[in-house]
Amino acid sequence: MKLLIPVAFGLEQTTKRQLFKLGYEKAPADNGRIELDGDWQDIARLNLFLRSGERVLICLARFHAVTFDELYDGVYSIAWEEWLSRDSKILMDGKSVQSALAAIKAAGGVAKKAIIRRLADKLKTGRTVFAETGARAVVGFSIFKDQVTVTLDTSGDGLHKRGYRSLAYAAPIKETLAAGIIDDSFYNPARDMEKPFADPFCGSGTFPIEAAMKALNIAPGKNRDFDFAHWACTPNHILTRAREEANDLENRAAKPCIFGGDINPEAISIAKYHAKKAGVSHVMRLEVADARKFTYATPHGVLATNPPYGERLLDERATQTLMREFGNTFRALPDWNGYIMTSLTDFERYFGKRADKKKKLFNANLTCGLYEYFSKPPKGE
C-alpha cells in the first residue's frame, strides 16, 4: 500500500527523522504529506509510534478530474468493496486548491454517491441506501491543480489525541506540535538522561508530559483507539502485535529530570491529572511556581515553553512586560537551551535576546514563531 502522513507546517523534517528511526528510510515529503510504502503492520506501528505526524492515510487512487463526471468515474473505479462493508459509516473529508472543482460540499456528495453505487454493484445489495451503522470510515479527497488524491483515514481521531489530555484548560499546545519541538531540541534522554527538561509555563502539562513519554520511550498512541482496528478488512492481531512491540521498547526504569511549573494552581492540578493518565507522573515534578523566578541547580538543561500571549490569556501590554521579566530570568541561565513559542510581535525585542534560530509554526490556526536559543555544549559533548 501507499501510505500518506499529513504533517503540520514546519514539522516535515522532524517527522521524517522519526520515520527513519522506525525503519522507514524512503519517505519523501510533498505538499505537507510524507509518502511511504507499507502494509497493515506498518499502519499499526505508525499510528502507535509517530510523535508528530497528524494521521496515517491509505492512498487509494490518484487521477485527473475537472468535471463532476470525471470525479464520479475516478472514485467509482476504486475497489471499495475490498475496504468497506455494507454497513460502514462513510464520512467525507475534502479540500480543493487551484482546481476547477472548487465546490467541496458538492464534490463530496458526488464522491460518496460513487462509493455507494460501487458497493451496491459489487456487493449486489440491490439498493443504494445504506444504514451506515457500522465502523467509521473517513474518505478523503484532495484536489490540487485538478489532480485528485483519494484516501482512507486509518487513524480516525487525529494522532495528537493521545488520550491523556481530557480536562480543558486555556489555549493548550497541540501534543504533536509539542513532541515535534522536543524532538528538534537538544533534549536527548537516550544520550543524557540526567539533563533536565523544564517548562515554566506548563499549563495543562503537554510539554513536560511529551518529554517524559520520550524519556521513557512510551509510544504516544499506546492507550488510544484507531478506526482501522474496527474494519472487517483489517487482518487480525496487527494492533496487538504493535502494542506488544511498544511495551517491549519502553524504558520504565528511566529516571529523567522533568519540571513543569505554572503560577495558576488550577493548571498544576490539571497537569498532574494528565501526567497520571499518561503514566508518567512518577518521573515529573509539577508545582505552582512563578516563571519569572525560575531557576535550576543543574547548569545545563533544556527549556521549552508556550507562554501566555495576547490572543490567549493576557492583553498585549501585560504580555510584553511578562516577556521582559522572563527574558531576564532566562539570561541568568546562560548554559540552558531555550525553545519559546509565541505569537507576540517583536518578541525578541521584549525578551531582550536575539534568537539563534527562528521557525514559523501554527498552533490552533494561530501563526507563531518558535525562537530557539543555543548554549555552549557541556565539556566532553
mmCIF file of C-alpha atoms in Angstrom, residues 174-332:
data_model
loop_
_atom_site.group_PDB
_atom_site.id
_atom_site.type_symbol
_atom_site.label_atom_id
_atom_site.label_comp_id
_atom_site.label_asym_id
_atom_site.label_seq_id
_atom_site.Cartn_x
_atom_site.Cartn_y
_atom_site.Cartn_z
ATOM 1 C CA LYS A 174 -1.132 20.552 20.397
ATOM 2 C CA GLU A 175 0.522 17.312 21.515
ATOM 3 C CA THR A 176 2.055 16.542 18.103
ATOM 4 C CA LEU A 177 3.487 20.074 17.901
ATOM 5 C CA ALA A 178 4.979 19.861 21.393
ATOM 6 C CA ALA A 179 6.503 16.466 20.579
ATOM 7 C CA GLY A 180 7.988 17.840 17.362
ATOM 8 C CA ILE A 181 9.587 20.806 19.147
ATOM 9 C CA ILE A 182 11.050 18.460 21.764
ATOM 10 C CA ASP A 183 12.418 16.132 19.087
ATOM 11 C CA ASP A 184 14.048 19.131 17.374
ATOM 12 C CA SER A 185 15.575 20.352 20.625
ATOM 13 C CA PHE A 186 18.761 19.380 22.422
ATOM 14 C CA TYR A 187 16.745 17.222 24.811
ATOM 15 C CA ASN A 188 18.106 13.736 24.165
ATOM 16 C CA PRO A 189 17.426 11.474 27.155
ATOM 17 C CA ALA A 190 18.756 8.438 25.268
ATOM 18 C CA ARG A 191 22.203 10.062 25.420
ATOM 19 C CA ASP A 192 21.955 12.086 28.641
ATOM 20 C CA MET A 193 19.126 11.093 30.967
ATOM 21 C CA GLU A 194 20.311 13.456 33.682
ATOM 22 C CA LYS A 195 19.981 16.631 31.601
ATOM 23 C CA PRO A 196 16.850 18.371 32.929
ATOM 24 C CA PHE A 197 13.863 19.453 30.873
ATOM 25 C CA ALA A 198 11.689 22.320 32.108
ATOM 26 C CA ASP A 199 8.558 24.223 31.126
ATOM 27 C CA PRO A 200 7.935 27.143 33.497
ATOM 28 C CA PHE A 201 4.597 27.987 31.811
ATOM 29 C CA CYS A 202 3.366 24.383 31.631
ATOM 30 C CA GLY A 203 -0.407 24.981 31.667
ATOM 31 C CA SER A 204 -2.141 21.618 31.391
ATOM 32 C CA GLY A 205 1.227 19.841 31.140
ATOM 33 C CA THR A 206 1.660 18.980 27.460
ATOM 34 C CA PHE A 207 5.361 19.854 27.079
ATOM 35 C CA PRO A 208 6.621 18.029 30.209
ATOM 36 C CA ILE A 209 4.341 15.044 29.577
ATOM 37 C CA GLU A 210 5.575 14.656 25.990
ATOM 38 C CA ALA A 211 9.170 14.994 27.231
ATOM 39 C CA ALA A 212 8.552 12.284 29.833
ATOM 40 C CA MET A 213 6.992 9.976 27.236
ATOM 41 C CA LYS A 214 10.070 10.436 25.074
ATOM 42 C CA ALA A 215 12.414 9.755 28.001
ATOM 43 C CA LEU A 216 10.539 6.561 28.912
ATOM 44 C CA ASN A 217 10.153 5.650 25.228
ATOM 45 C CA ILE A 218 6.380 5.332 25.572
ATOM 46 C CA ALA A 219 4.571 5.045 22.237
ATOM 47 C CA PRO A 220 2.248 8.089 22.069
ATOM 48 C CA GLY A 221 -0.635 6.085 20.619
ATOM 49 C CA LYS A 222 -0.338 3.216 23.063
ATOM 50 C CA ASN A 223 -3.517 3.934 25.027
ATOM 51 C CA ARG A 224 -5.922 5.030 22.310
ATOM 52 C CA ASP A 225 -8.150 3.506 19.665
ATOM 53 C CA PHE A 226 -7.930 3.711 15.858
ATOM 54 C CA ASP A 227 -10.547 3.422 13.132
ATOM 55 C CA PHE A 228 -8.696 0.695 11.192
ATOM 56 C CA ALA A 229 -8.969 -1.652 14.183
ATOM 57 C CA HIS A 230 -12.731 -1.887 13.581
ATOM 58 C CA TRP A 231 -12.740 -2.568 9.832
ATOM 59 C CA ALA A 232 -13.659 -6.012 8.525
ATOM 60 C CA CYS A 233 -10.778 -5.869 6.029
ATOM 61 C CA THR A 234 -8.115 -5.405 8.731
ATOM 62 C CA PRO A 235 -6.111 -8.562 9.465
ATOM 63 C CA ASN A 236 -6.401 -9.960 12.966
ATOM 64 C CA HIS A 237 -3.878 -9.176 15.695
ATOM 65 C CA ILE A 238 -1.861 -6.471 13.900
ATOM 66 C CA LEU A 239 -2.670 -3.853 16.535
ATOM 67 C CA THR A 240 -1.968 -6.376 19.309
ATOM 68 C CA ARG A 241 1.475 -7.075 17.847
ATOM 69 C CA ALA A 242 2.234 -3.353 17.570
ATOM 70 C CA ARG A 243 1.197 -2.813 21.210
ATOM 71 C CA GLU A 244 3.440 -5.706 22.269
ATOM 72 C CA GLU A 245 6.350 -4.089 20.422
ATOM 73 C CA ALA A 246 5.591 -0.784 22.159
ATOM 74 C CA ASN A 247 5.572 -2.455 25.584
ATOM 75 C CA ASP A 248 8.873 -4.201 24.878
ATOM 76 C CA LEU A 249 10.558 -0.927 23.892
ATOM 77 C CA GLU A 250 9.520 1.065 26.956
ATOM 78 C CA ASN A 251 12.218 2.108 29.410
ATOM 79 C CA ARG A 252 10.270 2.177 32.662
ATOM 80 C CA ALA A 253 13.443 2.180 34.727
ATOM 81 C CA ALA A 254 14.492 5.557 33.336
ATOM 82 C CA LYS A 255 14.715 8.451 35.779
ATOM 83 C CA PRO A 256 14.593 11.695 33.796
ATOM 84 C CA CYS A 257 14.640 15.151 35.400
ATOM 85 C CA ILE A 258 11.476 16.879 34.197
ATOM 86 C CA PHE A 259 9.909 20.004 35.689
ATOM 87 C CA GLY A 260 6.666 21.802 34.952
ATOM 88 C CA GLY A 261 5.594 24.970 36.687
ATOM 89 C CA ASP A 262 2.690 27.374 36.403
ATOM 90 C CA ILE A 263 1.535 30.308 38.512
ATOM 91 C CA ASN A 264 -2.064 29.048 38.345
ATOM 92 C CA PRO A 265 -2.856 26.272 40.884
ATOM 93 C CA GLU A 266 -5.704 25.021 38.657
ATOM 94 C CA ALA A 267 -3.251 24.464 35.802
ATOM 95 C CA ILE A 268 -0.942 22.397 38.002
ATOM 96 C CA SER A 269 -3.867 20.343 39.270
ATOM 97 C CA ILE A 270 -4.882 19.584 35.679
ATOM 98 C CA ALA A 271 -1.286 18.872 34.643
ATOM 99 C CA LYS A 272 -0.877 16.364 37.478
ATOM 100 C CA TYR A 273 -4.091 14.604 36.444
ATOM 101 C CA HIS A 274 -2.952 14.410 32.826
ATOM 102 C CA ALA A 275 0.505 13.165 33.812
ATOM 103 C CA LYS A 276 -1.074 10.379 35.845
ATOM 104 C CA LYS A 277 -3.298 9.378 32.901
ATOM 105 C CA ALA A 278 -0.231 9.320 30.651
ATOM 106 C CA GLY A 279 1.591 7.079 33.129
ATOM 107 C CA VAL A 280 4.495 9.491 33.662
ATOM 108 C CA SER A 281 3.643 11.307 36.897
ATOM 109 C CA HIS A 282 6.314 9.362 38.801
ATOM 110 C CA VAL A 283 9.155 10.950 36.798
ATOM 111 C CA MET A 284 7.915 14.554 36.870
ATOM 112 C CA ARG A 285 7.935 17.454 39.303
ATOM 113 C CA LEU A 286 4.914 19.689 38.796
ATOM 114 C CA GLU A 287 4.373 22.630 41.094
ATOM 115 C CA VAL A 288 2.834 26.080 41.409
ATOM 116 C CA ALA A 289 5.658 28.473 40.566
ATOM 117 C CA ASP A 290 6.273 31.904 39.048
ATOM 118 C CA ALA A 291 8.137 31.563 35.741
ATOM 119 C CA ARG A 292 9.827 34.919 36.368
ATOM 120 C CA LYS A 293 11.621 33.331 39.317
ATOM 121 C CA PHE A 294 12.550 30.084 37.571
ATOM 122 C CA THR A 295 15.990 28.727 38.378
ATOM 123 C CA TYR A 296 17.581 25.279 38.417
ATOM 124 C CA ALA A 297 20.524 23.796 40.264
ATOM 125 C CA THR A 298 21.825 21.931 37.209
ATOM 126 C CA PRO A 299 23.894 24.241 34.988
ATOM 127 C CA HIS A 300 22.908 22.662 31.651
ATOM 128 C CA GLY A 301 19.339 21.939 30.600
ATOM 129 C CA VAL A 302 16.579 22.354 28.028
ATOM 130 C CA LEU A 303 13.684 24.755 28.445
ATOM 131 C CA ALA A 304 10.699 24.522 26.108
ATOM 132 C CA THR A 305 7.579 26.547 26.707
ATOM 133 C CA ASN A 306 4.473 28.119 25.239
ATOM 134 C CA PRO A 307 3.975 31.225 27.430
ATOM 135 C CA PRO A 308 0.688 33.143 27.523
ATOM 136 C CA TYR A 309 0.325 35.822 24.873
ATOM 137 C CA GLY A 310 -2.148 38.464 23.819
ATOM 138 C CA GLU A 311 -4.553 36.325 21.802
ATOM 139 C CA ARG A 312 -4.942 33.885 24.680
ATOM 140 C CA LEU A 313 -4.770 34.874 28.311
ATOM 141 C CA LEU A 314 -3.202 38.319 28.713
ATOM 142 C CA ASP A 315 -3.547 41.672 26.988
ATOM 143 C CA GLU A 316 -0.628 42.733 24.807
ATOM 144 C CA ARG A 317 0.904 45.175 27.295
ATOM 145 C CA ALA A 318 0.870 42.586 30.087
ATOM 146 C CA THR A 319 2.423 40.040 27.731
ATOM 147 C CA GLN A 320 5.213 42.431 26.790
ATOM 148 C CA THR A 321 6.001 43.073 30.453
ATOM 149 C CA LEU A 322 5.947 39.368 31.266
ATOM 150 C CA MET A 323 8.364 38.572 28.428
ATOM 151 C CA ARG A 324 10.762 41.304 29.563
ATOM 152 C CA GLU A 325 10.851 39.804 33.031
ATOM 153 C CA PHE A 326 11.101 36.230 31.750
ATOM 154 C CA GLY A 327 13.922 37.305 29.429
ATOM 155 C CA ASN A 328 15.893 38.449 32.473
ATOM 156 C CA THR A 329 15.230 35.052 34.069
ATOM 157 C CA PHE A 330 16.409 33.116 31.030
ATOM 158 C CA ARG A 331 19.594 35.151 30.626
ATOM 159 C CA ALA A 332 20.511 34.110 34.165
#
